[in-house]
GROMACS .gro file of N, CA and C in nm:
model
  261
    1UNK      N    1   2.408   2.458   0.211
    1UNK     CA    2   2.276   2.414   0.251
    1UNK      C    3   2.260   2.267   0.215
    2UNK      N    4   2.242   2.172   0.301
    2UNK     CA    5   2.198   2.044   0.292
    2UNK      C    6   2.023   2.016   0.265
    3UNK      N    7   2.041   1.904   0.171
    3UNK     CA    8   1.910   1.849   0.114
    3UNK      C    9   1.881   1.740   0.220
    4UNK      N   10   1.754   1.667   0.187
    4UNK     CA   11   1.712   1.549   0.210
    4UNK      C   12   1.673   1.450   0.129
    5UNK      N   13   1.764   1.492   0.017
    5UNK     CA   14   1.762   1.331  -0.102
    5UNK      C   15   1.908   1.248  -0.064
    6UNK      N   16   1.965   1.273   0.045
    6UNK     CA   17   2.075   1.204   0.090
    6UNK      C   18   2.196   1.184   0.001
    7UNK      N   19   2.291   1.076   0.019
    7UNK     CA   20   2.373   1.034  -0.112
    7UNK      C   21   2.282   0.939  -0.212
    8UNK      N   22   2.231   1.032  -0.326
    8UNK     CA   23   2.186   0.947  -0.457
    8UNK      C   24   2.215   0.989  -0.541
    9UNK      N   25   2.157   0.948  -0.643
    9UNK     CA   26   2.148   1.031  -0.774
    9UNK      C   27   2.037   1.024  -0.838
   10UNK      N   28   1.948   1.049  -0.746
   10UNK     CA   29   1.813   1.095  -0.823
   10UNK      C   30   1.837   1.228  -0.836
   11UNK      N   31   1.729   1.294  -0.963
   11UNK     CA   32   1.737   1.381  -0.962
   11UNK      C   33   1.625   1.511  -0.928
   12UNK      N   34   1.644   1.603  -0.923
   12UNK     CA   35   1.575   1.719  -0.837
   12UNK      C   36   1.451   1.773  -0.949
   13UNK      N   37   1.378   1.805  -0.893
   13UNK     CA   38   1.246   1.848  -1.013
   13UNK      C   39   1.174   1.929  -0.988
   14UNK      N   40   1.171   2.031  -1.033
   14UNK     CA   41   1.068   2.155  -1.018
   14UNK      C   42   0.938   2.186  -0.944
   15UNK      N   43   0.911   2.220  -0.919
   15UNK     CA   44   0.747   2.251  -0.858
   15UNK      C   45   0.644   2.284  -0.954
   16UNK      N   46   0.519   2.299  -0.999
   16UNK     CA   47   0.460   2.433  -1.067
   16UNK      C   48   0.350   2.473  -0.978
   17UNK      N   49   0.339   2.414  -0.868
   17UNK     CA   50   0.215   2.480  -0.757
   17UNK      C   51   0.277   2.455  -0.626
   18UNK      N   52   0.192   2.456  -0.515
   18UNK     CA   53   0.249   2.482  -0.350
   18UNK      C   54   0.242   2.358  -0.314
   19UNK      N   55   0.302   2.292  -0.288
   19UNK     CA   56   0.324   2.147  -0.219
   19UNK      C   57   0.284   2.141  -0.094
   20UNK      N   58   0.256   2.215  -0.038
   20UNK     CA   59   0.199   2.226   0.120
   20UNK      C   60   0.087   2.221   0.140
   21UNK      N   61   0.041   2.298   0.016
   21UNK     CA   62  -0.104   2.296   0.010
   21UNK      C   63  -0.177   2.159  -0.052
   22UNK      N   64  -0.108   2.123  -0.162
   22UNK     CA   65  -0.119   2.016  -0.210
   22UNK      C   66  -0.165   1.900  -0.102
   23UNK      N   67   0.025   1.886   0.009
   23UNK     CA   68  -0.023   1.819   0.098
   23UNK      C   69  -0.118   1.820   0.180
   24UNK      N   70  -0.128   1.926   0.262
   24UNK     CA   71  -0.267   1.934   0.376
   24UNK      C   72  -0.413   1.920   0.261
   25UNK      N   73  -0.405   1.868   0.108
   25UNK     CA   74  -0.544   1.807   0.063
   25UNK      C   75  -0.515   1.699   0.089
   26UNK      N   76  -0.391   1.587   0.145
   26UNK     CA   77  -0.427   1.454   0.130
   26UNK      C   78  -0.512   1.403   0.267
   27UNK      N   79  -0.533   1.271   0.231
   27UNK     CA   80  -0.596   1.210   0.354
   27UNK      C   81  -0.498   1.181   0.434
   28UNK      N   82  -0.502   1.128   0.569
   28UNK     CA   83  -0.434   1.125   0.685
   28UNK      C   84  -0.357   1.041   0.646
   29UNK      N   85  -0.356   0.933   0.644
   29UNK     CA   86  -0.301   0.800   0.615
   29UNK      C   87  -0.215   0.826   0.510
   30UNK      N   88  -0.222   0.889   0.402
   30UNK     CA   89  -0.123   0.948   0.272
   30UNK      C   90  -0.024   1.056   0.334
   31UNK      N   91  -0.043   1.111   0.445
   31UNK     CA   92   0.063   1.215   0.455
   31UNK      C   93   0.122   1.136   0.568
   32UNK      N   94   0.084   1.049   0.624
   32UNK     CA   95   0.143   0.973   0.709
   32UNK      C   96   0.255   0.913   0.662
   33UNK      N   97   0.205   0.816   0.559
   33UNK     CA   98   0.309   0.730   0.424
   33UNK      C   99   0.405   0.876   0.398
   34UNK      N  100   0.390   0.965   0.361
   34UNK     CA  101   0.494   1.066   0.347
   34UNK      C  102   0.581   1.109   0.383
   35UNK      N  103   0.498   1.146   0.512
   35UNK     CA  104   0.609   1.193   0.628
   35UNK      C  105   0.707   1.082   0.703
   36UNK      N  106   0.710   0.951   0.666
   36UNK     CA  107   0.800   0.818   0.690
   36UNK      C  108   0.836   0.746   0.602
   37UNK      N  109   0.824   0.809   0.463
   37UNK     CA  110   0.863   0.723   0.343
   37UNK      C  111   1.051   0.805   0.370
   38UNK      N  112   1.123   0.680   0.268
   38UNK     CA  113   1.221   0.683   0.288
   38UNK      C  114   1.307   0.794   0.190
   39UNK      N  115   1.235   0.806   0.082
   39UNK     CA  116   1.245   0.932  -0.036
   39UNK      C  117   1.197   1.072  -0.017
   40UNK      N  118   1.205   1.135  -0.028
   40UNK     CA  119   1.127   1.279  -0.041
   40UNK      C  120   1.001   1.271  -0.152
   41UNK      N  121   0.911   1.260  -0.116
   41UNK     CA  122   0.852   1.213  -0.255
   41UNK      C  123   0.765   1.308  -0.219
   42UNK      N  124   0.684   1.427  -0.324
   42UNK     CA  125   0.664   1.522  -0.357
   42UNK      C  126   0.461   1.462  -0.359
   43UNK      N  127   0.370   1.537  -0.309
   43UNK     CA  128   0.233   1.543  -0.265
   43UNK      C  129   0.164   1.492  -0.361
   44UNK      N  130   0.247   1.529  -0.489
   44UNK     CA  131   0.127   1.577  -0.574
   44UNK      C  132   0.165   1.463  -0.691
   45UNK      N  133   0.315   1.362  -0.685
   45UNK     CA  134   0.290   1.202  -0.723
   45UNK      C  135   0.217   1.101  -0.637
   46UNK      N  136   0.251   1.147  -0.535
   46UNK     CA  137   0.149   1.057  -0.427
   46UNK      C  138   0.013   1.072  -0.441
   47UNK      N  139  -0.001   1.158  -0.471
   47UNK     CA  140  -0.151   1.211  -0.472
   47UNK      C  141  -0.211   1.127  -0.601
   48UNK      N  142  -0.126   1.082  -0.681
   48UNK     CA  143  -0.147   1.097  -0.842
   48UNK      C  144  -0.154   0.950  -0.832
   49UNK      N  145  -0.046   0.842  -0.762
   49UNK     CA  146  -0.063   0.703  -0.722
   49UNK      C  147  -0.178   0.672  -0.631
   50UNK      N  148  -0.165   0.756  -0.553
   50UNK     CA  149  -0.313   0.698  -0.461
   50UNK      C  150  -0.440   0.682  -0.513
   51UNK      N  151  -0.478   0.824  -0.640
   51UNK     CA  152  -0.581   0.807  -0.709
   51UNK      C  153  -0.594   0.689  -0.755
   52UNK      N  154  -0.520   0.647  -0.829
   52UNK     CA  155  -0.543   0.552  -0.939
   52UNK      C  156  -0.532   0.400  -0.894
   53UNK      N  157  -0.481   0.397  -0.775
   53UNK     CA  158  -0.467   0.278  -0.664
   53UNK      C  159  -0.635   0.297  -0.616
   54UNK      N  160  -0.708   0.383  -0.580
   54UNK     CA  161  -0.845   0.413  -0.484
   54UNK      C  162  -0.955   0.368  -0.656
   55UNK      N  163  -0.907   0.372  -0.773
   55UNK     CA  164  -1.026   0.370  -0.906
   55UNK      C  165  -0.984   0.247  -0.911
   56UNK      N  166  -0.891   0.204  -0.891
   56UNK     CA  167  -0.916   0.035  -0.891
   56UNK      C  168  -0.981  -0.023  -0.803
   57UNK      N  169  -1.000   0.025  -0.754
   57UNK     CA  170  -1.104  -0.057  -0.601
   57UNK      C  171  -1.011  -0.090  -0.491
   58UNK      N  172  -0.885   0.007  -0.479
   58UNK     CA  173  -0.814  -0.067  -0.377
   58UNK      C  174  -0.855  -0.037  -0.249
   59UNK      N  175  -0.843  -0.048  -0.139
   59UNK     CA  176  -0.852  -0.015  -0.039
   59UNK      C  177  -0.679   0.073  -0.009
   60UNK      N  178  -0.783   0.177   0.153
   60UNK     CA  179  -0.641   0.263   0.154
   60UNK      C  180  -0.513   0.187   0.184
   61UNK      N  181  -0.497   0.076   0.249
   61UNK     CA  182  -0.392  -0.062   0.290
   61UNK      C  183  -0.290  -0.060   0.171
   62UNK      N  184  -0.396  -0.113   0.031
   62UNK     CA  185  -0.370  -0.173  -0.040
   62UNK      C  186  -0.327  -0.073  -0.152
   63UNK      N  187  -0.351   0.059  -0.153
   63UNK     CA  188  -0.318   0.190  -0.230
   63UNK      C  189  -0.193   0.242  -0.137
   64UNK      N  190  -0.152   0.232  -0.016
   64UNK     CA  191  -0.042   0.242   0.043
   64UNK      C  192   0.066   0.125   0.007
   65UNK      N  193  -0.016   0.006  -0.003
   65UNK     CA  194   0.119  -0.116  -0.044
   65UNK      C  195   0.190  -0.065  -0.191
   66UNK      N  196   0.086  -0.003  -0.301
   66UNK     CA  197   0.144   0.057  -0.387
   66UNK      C  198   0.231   0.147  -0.375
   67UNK      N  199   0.240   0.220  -0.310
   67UNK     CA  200   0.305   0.348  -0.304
   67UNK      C  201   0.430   0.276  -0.252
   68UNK      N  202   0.438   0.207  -0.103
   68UNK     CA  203   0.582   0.117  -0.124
   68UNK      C  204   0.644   0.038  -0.222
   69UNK      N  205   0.547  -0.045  -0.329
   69UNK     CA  206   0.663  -0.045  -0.431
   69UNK      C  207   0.696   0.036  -0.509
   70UNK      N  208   0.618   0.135  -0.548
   70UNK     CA  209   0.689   0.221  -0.642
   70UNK      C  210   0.791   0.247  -0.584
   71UNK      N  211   0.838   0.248  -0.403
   71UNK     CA  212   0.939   0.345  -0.342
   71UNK      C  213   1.036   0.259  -0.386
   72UNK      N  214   1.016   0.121  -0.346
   72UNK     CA  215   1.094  -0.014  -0.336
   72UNK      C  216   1.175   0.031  -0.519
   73UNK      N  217   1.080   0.008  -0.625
   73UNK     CA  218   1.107   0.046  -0.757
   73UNK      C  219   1.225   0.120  -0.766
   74UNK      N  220   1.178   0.264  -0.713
   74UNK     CA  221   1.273   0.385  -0.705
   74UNK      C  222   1.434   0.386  -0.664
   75UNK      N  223   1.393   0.314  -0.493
   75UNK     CA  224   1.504   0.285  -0.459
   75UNK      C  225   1.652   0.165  -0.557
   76UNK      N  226   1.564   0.072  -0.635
   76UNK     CA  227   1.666  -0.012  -0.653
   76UNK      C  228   1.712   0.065  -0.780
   77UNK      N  229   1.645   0.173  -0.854
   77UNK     CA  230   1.753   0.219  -0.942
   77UNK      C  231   1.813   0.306  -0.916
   78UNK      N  232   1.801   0.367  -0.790
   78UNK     CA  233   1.908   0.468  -0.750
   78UNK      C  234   2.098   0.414  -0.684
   79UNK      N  235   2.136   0.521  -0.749
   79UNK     CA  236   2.276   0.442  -0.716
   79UNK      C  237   2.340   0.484  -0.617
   80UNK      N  238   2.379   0.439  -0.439
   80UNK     CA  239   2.420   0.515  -0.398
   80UNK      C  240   2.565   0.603  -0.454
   81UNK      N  241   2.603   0.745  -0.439
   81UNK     CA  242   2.712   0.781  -0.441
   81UNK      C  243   2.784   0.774  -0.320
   82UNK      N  244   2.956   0.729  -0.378
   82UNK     CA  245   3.052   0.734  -0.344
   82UNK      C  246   3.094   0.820  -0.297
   83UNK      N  247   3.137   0.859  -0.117
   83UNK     CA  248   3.226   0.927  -0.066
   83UNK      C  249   3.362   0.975  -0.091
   84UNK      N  250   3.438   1.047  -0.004
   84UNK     CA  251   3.570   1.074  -0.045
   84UNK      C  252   3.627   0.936  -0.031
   85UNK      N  253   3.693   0.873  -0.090
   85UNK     CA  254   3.825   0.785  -0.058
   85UNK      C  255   3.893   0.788   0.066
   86UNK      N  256   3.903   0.692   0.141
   86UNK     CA  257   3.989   0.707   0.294
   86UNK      C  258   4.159   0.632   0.274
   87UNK      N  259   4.268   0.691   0.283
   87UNK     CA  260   4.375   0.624   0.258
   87UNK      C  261   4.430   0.549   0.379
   0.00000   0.00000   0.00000
């Protein structure tokens, strides 16, 4: 069975509630960012960045620009893995 964390090495993390449900609470624009972000990134951190991006006074733009760097963040410490060797 194939994932959709691609070749990385991030690592995999548990659930403790329904992520579906989670998602269909976000606003449009947040599941949008989701469903085209480049990570798998799970409802209920998004959910958790957007808050705290929206109590600063951000606007939704500007609570989405967050959420790309954290991705941006994410991405540069992930390492891609190495394939088989081709001789």
């Amino acid at each position: 069975m194939s994932c959709n964390l691609g070749a990385t090495t991030l690592q995999r993390r548990k659930r403790a509630c329904d992520p579906m449900r989670t998602y269909d609470a976000l606003p449009p624009e947040l599941r949008r960012w989701i469903a085209q972000a480049a990570l798998p990134w799970s409802p209920r951190s998004c959910a958790r960045l957007w808050k705290k991006a929206r109590q600063r006074g951000l606007g939704a733009e500007a609570a989405l620009a967050t959420l790309e760097r954290a991705q941006a963040g994410t991405l540069a410490r992930a390492r891609p893995v190495r394939g088989p060797r081709r001789t």
